[in-house]
Coordinates of C-alpha atoms and ligand atoms in Angstrom, one line a residue:
X276 CA -54.7 -80.7 47.4
X277 CA -53.5 -77.2 46.7
X278 CA -49.8 -76.2 46.8
X279 CA -48.7 -72.6 47.1
X280 CA -45.5 -71.8 45.3
X281 CA -43.7 -68.6 45.9
X282 CA -41.5 -66.7 43.4
X283 CA -37.8 -67.6 43.8
X284 CA -34.7 -65.4 43.7
X285 CA -32.3 -68.2 43.4
X286 CA -32.0 -71.9 42.6
X287 CA -28.9 -73.7 43.8
X288 CA -27.9 -77.0 45.2
X289 CA -27.3 -80.7 44.4
X290 CA -30.1 -83.2 44.1
X291 CA -30.8 -86.8 43.0
X292 CA -34.0 -87.7 41.4
X293 CA -36.3 -90.8 41.8
X294 CA -35.6 -93.7 39.5
X295 CA -36.5 -93.5 35.8
X296 CA -40.2 -94.3 35.2
X297 CA -39.7 -95.9 31.8
X298 CA -36.9 -98.1 33.0
X299 CA -38.6 -99.1 36.2
X300 CA -41.7 -100.4 34.5
X301 CA -39.7 -102.4 32.0
X302 CA -37.3 -104.0 34.5
X303 CA -40.2 -105.0 36.8
X304 CA -42.2 -106.6 33.9
X305 CA -39.2 -108.5 32.6
X306 CA -38.1 -109.6 36.1
X307 CA -41.5 -111.3 36.5
X308 CA -40.8 -113.3 33.3
X309 CA -37.2 -114.1 34.4
X310 CA -36.1 -117.1 36.5
X311 CA -35.3 -116.2 40.1
X312 CA -35.3 -113.1 42.4
X313 CA -34.5 -109.8 40.8
X314 CA -33.7 -106.9 43.2
X315 CA -34.2 -103.4 42.0
X316 CA -32.7 -100.4 43.9
X317 CA -33.8 -96.9 43.1
X318 CA -37.1 -98.1 41.7
X319 CA -39.4 -95.2 40.6
X320 CA -41.4 -94.0 43.6
X321 CA -44.3 -92.6 41.6
X322 CA -47.7 -94.3 41.6
X323 CA -47.5 -95.4 37.9
X324 CA -44.6 -97.9 38.5
X325 CA -46.4 -99.2 41.6
X326 CA -49.5 -99.9 39.5
X327 CA -47.2 -102.1 37.5
X328 CA -46.1 -104.0 40.6
X329 CA -49.7 -104.3 41.8
X330 CA -50.6 -106.0 38.5
X331 CA -47.6 -108.4 38.7
X332 CA -48.8 -109.4 42.2
X333 CA -52.3 -110.1 40.8
X334 CA -50.7 -112.3 38.2
X335 CA -49.3 -114.5 41.0
X336 CA -45.8 -113.0 41.2
X337 CA -44.1 -112.5 44.6
X338 CA -43.3 -108.8 44.8
X339 CA -41.7 -107.0 47.8
X340 CA -42.7 -103.4 47.3
X341 CA -40.5 -101.3 49.6
X342 CA -41.0 -98.0 47.7
X343 CA -37.7 -97.5 46.0
X344 CA -36.3 -100.9 47.0
X345 CA -38.2 -103.7 45.2
X346 CA -37.7 -107.4 44.7
X347 CA -39.6 -109.6 42.3
X348 CA -39.4 -113.4 42.1
X349 CA -39.8 -114.3 38.5
X350 CA -41.2 -117.7 37.5
X351 CA -40.0 -117.8 33.9
X352 CA -41.8 -117.1 30.7
X353 CA -44.8 -119.4 31.5
X354 CA -45.1 -118.6 35.2
X355 CA -47.9 -116.0 35.4
X356 CA -51.3 -117.2 36.6
X357 CA -54.8 -116.0 35.8
X358 CA -55.9 -112.8 37.7
X359 CA -58.9 -113.1 40.0
X360 CA -60.1 -109.6 39.3
X361 CA -59.8 -106.6 36.9
X362 CA -56.1 -105.5 36.7
X363 CA -55.7 -101.8 37.7
X364 CA -53.2 -99.8 35.6
X365 CA -54.2 -96.6 37.5
X366 CA -53.1 -93.5 35.5
X367 CA -50.4 -95.4 33.6
X368 CA -50.5 -95.6 29.8
X369 CA -47.1 -97.4 29.9
X370 CA -48.5 -100.1 32.2
X371 CA -51.6 -100.9 30.2
X372 CA -49.9 -100.8 26.8
X373 CA -46.8 -102.7 27.7
X374 CA -48.6 -105.3 29.9
X375 CA -51.0 -105.9 27.1
X376 CA -48.2 -107.5 25.2
X377 CA -47.4 -109.9 28.0
X378 CA -51.1 -110.7 28.7
X379 CA -51.7 -111.4 25.0
X380 CA -49.2 -114.3 25.2
X381 CA -50.9 -116.1 28.2
X382 CA -53.2 -119.1 28.2
X383 CA -55.8 -117.2 30.2
X384 CA -58.1 -114.2 29.8
X385 CA -57.4 -110.9 31.7
X386 CA -59.2 -107.7 32.1
X387 CA -57.3 -104.5 32.6
X388 CA -58.5 -100.9 33.2
X389 CA -57.4 -97.7 34.9
X390 CA -58.6 -94.3 36.1
X391 CA -60.8 -91.8 34.3
X392 CA -57.9 -90.3 32.3
X393 CA -56.7 -93.8 31.2
X394 CA -60.3 -94.7 30.1
X395 CA -60.0 -92.0 27.4
X396 CA -56.6 -93.1 26.0
X397 CA -56.5 -94.9 22.7
X398 CA -55.5 -98.5 22.7
X399 CA -55.9 -99.5 19.0
X400 CA -52.2 -98.8 18.5
X401 CA -51.5 -102.0 20.6
X402 CA -54.7 -103.9 19.8
X403 CA -53.9 -104.0 16.0
X404 CA -50.4 -105.7 16.2
X405 CA -51.6 -108.0 19.0
X406 CA -54.6 -109.1 16.9
X407 CA -52.2 -109.8 14.0
X408 CA -50.2 -112.0 16.4
X409 CA -53.3 -113.9 17.2
X410 CA -54.7 -112.4 20.4
X411 CA -58.3 -111.4 20.8
X412 CA -58.9 -108.1 22.5
X413 CA -62.2 -106.5 23.3
X414 CA -62.2 -102.8 24.1
X415 CA -64.9 -100.2 25.0
X416 CA -66.0 -98.5 21.7
X417 CA -63.3 -100.8 20.1
X418 CA -60.5 -98.6 21.4
X419 CA -60.7 -97.6 25.0
X420 CA -60.0 -99.4 28.3
X421 CA -61.1 -101.6 30.0
X422 CA -59.6 -104.2 27.7
X423 CA -60.4 -107.8 27.8
X424 CA -57.4 -109.7 26.6
X425 CA -58.0 -113.3 25.6
X426 CA -54.5 -114.7 25.5
X427 CA -53.4 -117.1 22.8
X428 CA -50.5 -119.0 21.3
X429 CA -49.1 -116.0 19.4
X430 CA -47.2 -116.0 16.1
X431 CA -44.2 -113.8 15.4
X432 CA -44.8 -110.8 13.1
X433 CA -42.8 -108.2 11.2
X434 CA -44.6 -105.0 12.3
X435 CA -44.2 -101.5 10.9
X436 CA -45.7 -99.3 13.6
X437 CA -47.3 -96.1 12.2
X438 CA -46.9 -94.1 15.5
X439 CA -43.5 -93.2 17.0
X440 CA -44.2 -94.9 20.3
X441 CA -41.9 -96.8 22.6
X442 CA -44.9 -98.2 24.4
X443 CA -46.2 -99.8 21.2
X444 CA -42.7 -101.1 20.3
X445 CA -42.4 -102.6 23.8
X446 CA -45.8 -104.2 23.6
X447 CA -45.0 -106.0 20.4
X448 CA -41.6 -107.1 21.7
X449 CA -43.1 -108.4 24.9
X450 CA -45.6 -110.4 23.0
X451 CA -42.8 -111.6 20.8
X452 CA -41.1 -113.2 23.9
X453 CA -43.9 -115.8 23.8
X454 CA -43.6 -116.6 20.0
X455 CA -41.4 -119.1 18.2
X456 CA -39.0 -117.3 15.9
X457 CA -38.3 -113.7 15.0
X458 CA -40.4 -110.7 15.9
X459 CA -39.4 -107.6 14.1
X460 CA -40.6 -104.0 14.9
X461 CA -39.9 -101.2 12.5
X462 CA -40.4 -97.6 13.8
X463 CA -41.0 -94.4 11.9
X464 CA -38.6 -92.6 14.3
X465 CA -36.3 -94.3 16.7
X466 CA -37.9 -94.1 20.2
X467 CA -36.4 -94.7 23.6
X468 CA -34.7 -98.1 23.6
X469 CA -34.9 -99.2 27.3
X470 CA -36.8 -102.3 26.4
X471 CA -34.1 -103.5 24.0
X472 CA -31.3 -102.8 26.5
X473 CA -33.2 -104.5 29.3
X474 CA -34.1 -107.6 27.4
X475 CA -30.5 -108.0 26.3
X476 CA -29.3 -107.5 29.9
X477 CA -31.7 -110.2 31.1
X478 CA -30.4 -112.6 28.5
X479 CA -32.6 -112.3 25.3
X480 CA -31.2 -112.3 21.8
X481 CA -32.3 -108.9 20.5
X482 CA -30.6 -106.8 17.9
X483 CA -31.3 -103.1 16.9
X484 CA -30.2 -101.7 13.6
X485 CA -31.4 -98.1 13.2
X486 CA -35.1 -98.1 13.5
X487 CA -35.5 -101.9 13.2
X488 CA -35.5 -104.2 16.2
X489 CA -35.3 -108.0 15.9
X490 CA -36.1 -110.3 18.8
X491 CA -35.7 -114.1 18.9
X492 CA -38.7 -115.6 20.8
X493 CA -38.8 -117.9 23.8
X494 CA -35.6 -116.7 25.5
X495 CA -34.5 -117.8 29.0
X496 CA -34.3 -114.7 31.1
X497 CA -32.2 -114.7 34.2
X498 CA -32.8 -112.6 37.4
X499 CA -30.5 -109.7 38.2
X500 CA -29.5 -107.2 40.8
X501 CA -30.2 -103.7 39.4
X502 CA -30.1 -100.0 40.2
X503 CA -32.3 -97.6 38.2
X504 CA -30.8 -94.3 37.0
X505 CA -32.5 -91.1 38.0
X506 CA -35.3 -89.9 35.7
X507 CA -34.0 -87.5 33.0
X508 CA -37.6 -86.4 32.2
X509 CA -38.1 -85.3 35.8
X510 CA -34.8 -83.3 35.6
X511 CA -36.5 -81.2 32.9
X512 CA -38.5 -79.3 35.6
X513 CA -35.4 -78.3 37.5
X514 CA -33.3 -77.6 34.4
X515 CA -36.1 -75.3 33.1
X516 CA -36.3 -73.5 36.5
X517 CA -32.6 -73.1 36.7
X518 CA -32.5 -71.6 33.2
X519 CA -35.2 -69.1 34.1
X520 CA -33.9 -67.9 37.5
X521 CA -30.8 -65.7 37.0
X522 CA -27.6 -66.8 38.8
X523 CA -28.8 -70.4 39.3
X524 CA -26.3 -73.2 39.8
X525 CA -27.7 -76.7 40.0
X526 CA -26.2 -80.2 40.0
X527 CA -28.4 -83.3 39.4
X528 CA -26.6 -86.5 40.2
X529 CA -26.9 -90.0 38.9
X530 CA -29.3 -89.2 36.0
X531 CA -30.0 -91.6 33.1
X532 CA -28.3 -90.4 29.9
X533 CA -29.5 -93.0 27.4
X534 CA -28.9 -91.3 24.0
X535 CA -32.6 -91.9 23.0
X536 CA -33.6 -89.6 25.9
X537 CA -30.9 -86.9 25.9
X538 CA -32.5 -84.7 23.1
X539 CA -33.6 -82.6 26.1
X540 CA -30.0 -81.7 26.9
X541 CA -29.0 -81.1 23.3
X542 CA -32.0 -78.9 22.8
X543 CA -31.2 -76.7 25.8
X544 CA -27.6 -76.4 24.9
X545 CA -28.6 -75.4 21.3
X546 CA -30.5 -72.5 22.9
X547 CA -27.5 -71.3 24.9
X548 CA -27.8 -73.2 28.2
X549 CA -24.5 -74.1 29.9
X550 CA -24.8 -77.8 30.6
X551 CA -21.9 -80.0 31.7
X552 CA -22.1 -83.8 32.0
X553 CA -19.7 -85.4 34.4
X554 CA -18.9 -88.9 35.8
X555 CA -20.5 -90.8 32.9
X556 CA -20.6 -94.5 33.4
X557 CA -22.6 -97.7 32.6
X558 CA -25.2 -98.8 35.1
X559 CA -27.0 -102.1 34.3
X560 CA -26.7 -101.4 30.5
X561 CA -27.9 -97.8 30.8
X562 CA -25.7 -94.7 30.7
X563 CA -25.7 -92.5 33.8
X564 CA -24.0 -89.3 34.8
X565 CA -24.2 -86.0 36.7
X566 CA -25.7 -82.9 35.0
X567 CA -24.5 -79.4 35.9
X568 CA -26.6 -76.5 34.6
X569 CA -26.0 -72.7 34.6
X570 CA -26.7 -69.8 32.4
X571 CA -29.7 -68.7 30.4
X572 CA -31.6 -69.2 27.2
X573 CA -30.5 -67.0 24.3
X574 CA -32.5 -68.3 21.4
X575 CA -36.1 -69.0 20.4
X576 CA -37.0 -72.7 20.6
X577 CA -38.4 -74.8 17.8
X578 CA -39.6 -78.4 18.3
X579 CA -40.8 -80.3 15.3
X580 CA -40.5 -83.6 13.4
X581 CA -38.4 -86.3 15.1
X582 CA -37.4 -83.9 17.9
X583 CA -41.1 -83.7 19.0
X584 CA -41.2 -87.4 19.6
X585 CA -38.0 -87.3 21.6
X586 CA -39.2 -84.4 23.8
X587 CA -42.8 -85.3 24.0
X588 CA -42.9 -85.6 27.9
X589 CA -40.9 -82.5 28.4
X590 CA -42.9 -80.1 26.2
X591 CA -45.1 -78.7 29.0
X592 CA -42.2 -77.4 31.0
X593 CA -40.3 -76.3 27.8
X594 CA -43.4 -74.2 27.0
X595 CA -43.1 -72.5 30.4
X596 CA -39.4 -72.0 29.8
X597 CA -40.0 -70.6 26.3
X598 CA -42.6 -68.1 27.5
X599 CA -40.3 -66.7 30.1
X600 CA -37.2 -66.6 27.8
X601 CA -37.1 -66.3 24.0
X602 CA -40.3 -68.1 22.9
X603 CA -41.2 -71.5 21.4
X604 CA -42.8 -73.1 18.4
X605 CA -44.1 -76.7 18.8
X606 CA -45.2 -78.6 15.7
X607 CA -46.1 -82.2 14.8
X608 CA -47.2 -82.8 18.3
X609 CA -50.8 -84.1 18.0
X610 CA -49.7 -87.0 20.4
X611 CA -49.7 -84.3 23.1
X612 CA -53.5 -84.3 22.8
X613 CA -53.8 -88.0 24.0
X614 CA -51.5 -88.0 27.0
X615 CA -52.7 -88.0 30.6
X616 CA -54.6 -84.8 29.6
X617 CA -54.8 -83.0 26.2
X618 CA -51.5 -81.2 27.0
X619 CA -52.0 -78.6 24.3
X620 CA -55.3 -77.6 25.9
X621 CA -54.1 -77.8 29.5
X622 CA -50.9 -75.8 28.9
X623 CA -52.9 -73.1 27.0
X624 CA -55.5 -73.0 29.8
X625 CA -52.9 -72.4 32.4
X626 CA -51.1 -69.8 30.3
X627 CA -54.3 -67.8 30.0
X628 CA -54.8 -68.0 33.8
X629 CA -51.4 -66.2 34.2
X630 CA -52.2 -63.6 31.5
X631 CA -49.9 -65.1 28.9
X632 CA -50.3 -65.3 25.1
X633 CA -50.3 -68.7 23.3
X634 CA -51.5 -69.5 19.8
X635 CA -52.8 -73.0 19.7
X636 CA -53.0 -75.3 16.6
X637 CA -54.3 -78.9 16.3
X638 CA -50.8 -80.3 16.4
X639 CA -48.9 -77.7 18.4
X640 CA -48.6 -74.1 19.6
X641 CA -46.6 -70.9 19.4
X642 CA -45.6 -69.1 22.5
X643 CA -44.2 -65.5 22.3
X644 CA -41.1 -65.0 24.4
X645 CA -40.2 -62.6 27.3
X646 CA -43.7 -62.9 28.9
X647 CA -44.3 -62.3 32.6
X648 CA -46.4 -64.9 34.5
X649 CA -48.8 -63.1 36.7
X650 CA -49.8 -64.7 40.0
X651 CA -52.5 -67.2 39.2
X652 CA -54.4 -70.3 40.3
X653 CA -53.1 -73.0 38.0
X654 CA -54.7 -76.4 37.7
X655 CA -53.0 -79.7 37.0
X656 CA -56.3 -81.1 35.6
X657 CA -55.0 -84.3 37.2
X658 CA -51.9 -84.5 35.0
X659 CA -48.6 -84.9 36.8
X660 CA -46.5 -83.1 34.2
X661 CA -48.9 -80.2 34.1
X662 CA -48.7 -79.8 37.9
X663 CA -44.9 -79.8 37.9
X664 CA -44.6 -77.5 34.8
X665 CA -46.8 -74.8 36.4
X666 CA -45.1 -75.1 39.8
X667 CA -42.0 -74.2 37.8
X668 CA -43.9 -71.3 36.2
X669 CA -44.8 -70.1 39.7
X670 CA -41.2 -69.6 40.6
X671 CA -40.9 -66.8 38.0
X672 CA -44.4 -65.3 38.6
X673 CA -45.0 -61.8 40.1
X674 CA -46.6 -63.3 43.2
X675 CA -47.4 -66.6 44.9
X676 CA -49.4 -69.0 42.8
X677 CA -51.7 -71.9 43.7
X678 CA -51.5 -75.2 42.0
X679 CA -54.9 -76.9 42.3
X680 CA -54.9 -80.7 42.2
X681 CA -51.2 -80.6 42.9
X682 CA -51.2 -84.2 44.2
X683 CA -51.2 -85.4 40.5
X684 CA -47.4 -85.0 40.7
X685 CA -47.2 -88.2 42.7
X686 CA -47.9 -90.2 39.6
X687 CA -44.3 -89.9 38.7
X688 CA -42.6 -87.8 41.4
X689 CA -44.1 -87.8 44.9
X690 CA -41.1 -85.9 46.3
X691 CA -41.4 -83.1 43.7
X692 CA -42.6 -80.1 45.8
X693 CA -40.2 -80.8 48.7
X694 CA -37.3 -81.2 46.3
X695 CA -38.2 -77.9 44.6
X696 CA -38.4 -76.1 47.9
X697 CA -35.0 -77.5 49.0
X698 CA -33.4 -75.8 46.0
X699 CA -35.1 -72.4 45.9
X700 CA -35.0 -69.3 48.1
Ligands
S3P277 C1 -42.9 -94.0 27.4 C2 -43.1 -93.6 26.1 C3 -43.8 -92.4 25.7 C4 -43.8 -91.4 26.9 C5 -44.3 -92.0 28.1 C6 -43.3 -93.2 28.5 C7 -42.3 -95.3 27.7 O1 -45.1 -92.6 25.3 O2 -44.6 -90.3 26.6 O3 -44.3 -91.1 29.2 O4 -41.9 -95.6 28.8 O5 -42.2 -96.1 26.7 P1 -45.5 -93.1 23.8 O6 -45.0 -94.5 23.6 O7 -47.0 -93.1 23.8 O8 -44.9 -92.1 22.9

């Protein structure tokens, strides 16, 4: 599918975003291990989170999938049953890596795979700790999906993960649910902590101290009624657009403001954006609030070190924002090369299509500021965040742009193009 996006003179209005993808995955997986019926309102509408629901069904869990309204009847920690076929994680790295922790603790063998992009994403980062815990996992070329996960009676470990990855942390913690005693995960940089908050809310004994998380195994988890906050990562596209189009005035309501995710807002404020946060409150253990954005970017951006890990999903749209405003340097971002696409390469390819300069390095790039996007045919290369980032670029181009393979956006945000159109004129 090709989308045509026209340049915009204005961006104004108030929107709500689909539920947070990271939270939706975790709540669904934990609900399947809890006792009783969990109802989740505002569940992420993207395909990724529905791949997770499909897998839970294959594992014998009753799931009512009403799009953003979902119910899951958990059967307790030992309630999953052996799947009859290959489990399908679709495009979702979160699904395969986090589910691997759960599958490793079962008394049966499962096979799990996904689409072409997922088949190229490295799995050693979860295979290594799970093997230490006692599971046997067989992968293509010892690292790629499909994975055959031979579940076992796992033993608790104290694991220092070399990569800053919330998916790896979650995988080990999920496996730790099936162990007697204490599972400890130590991270190089504190990553998003939705798993810790969710496990605590469902009744587990889990403590975080800085970059160290300690979970007591074999908890009894109780079903809940939950509402997912809006996805802050999806807000990045609209915030970037508002900051590039002069005179914009945008309100995004009910967004997740978990402090392990809000580096995006601090970063934009540090560059001069006027961002106000209103109506902050607690929603099922997560912070939520409304974001108001106005103004422009006045400084060159620099993303490196721990900030890179915190902003990893937002970097494609921040690259577009940097090019149209005061420029951007991204460092320490080799993880970008192993996302749904090699996002350093796919950002650079699309920049070149619009006549923009970008200097690429193995672990980042430099984008000069104040560049003009020329009307272009952009390509998502099948990556949702690349599709949406370049739809935002099209708003400030000097003519209509085409986004090829635009349907990729539905992996996280099926309503993206209609939401964008409702705000721009
Ligand atoms: C996610 C963690 C991040 C992020 C991904 C979602 C999560 O991946 O890029 O979109 O929900 O835990 P890594 O754990 O690979 O950094």
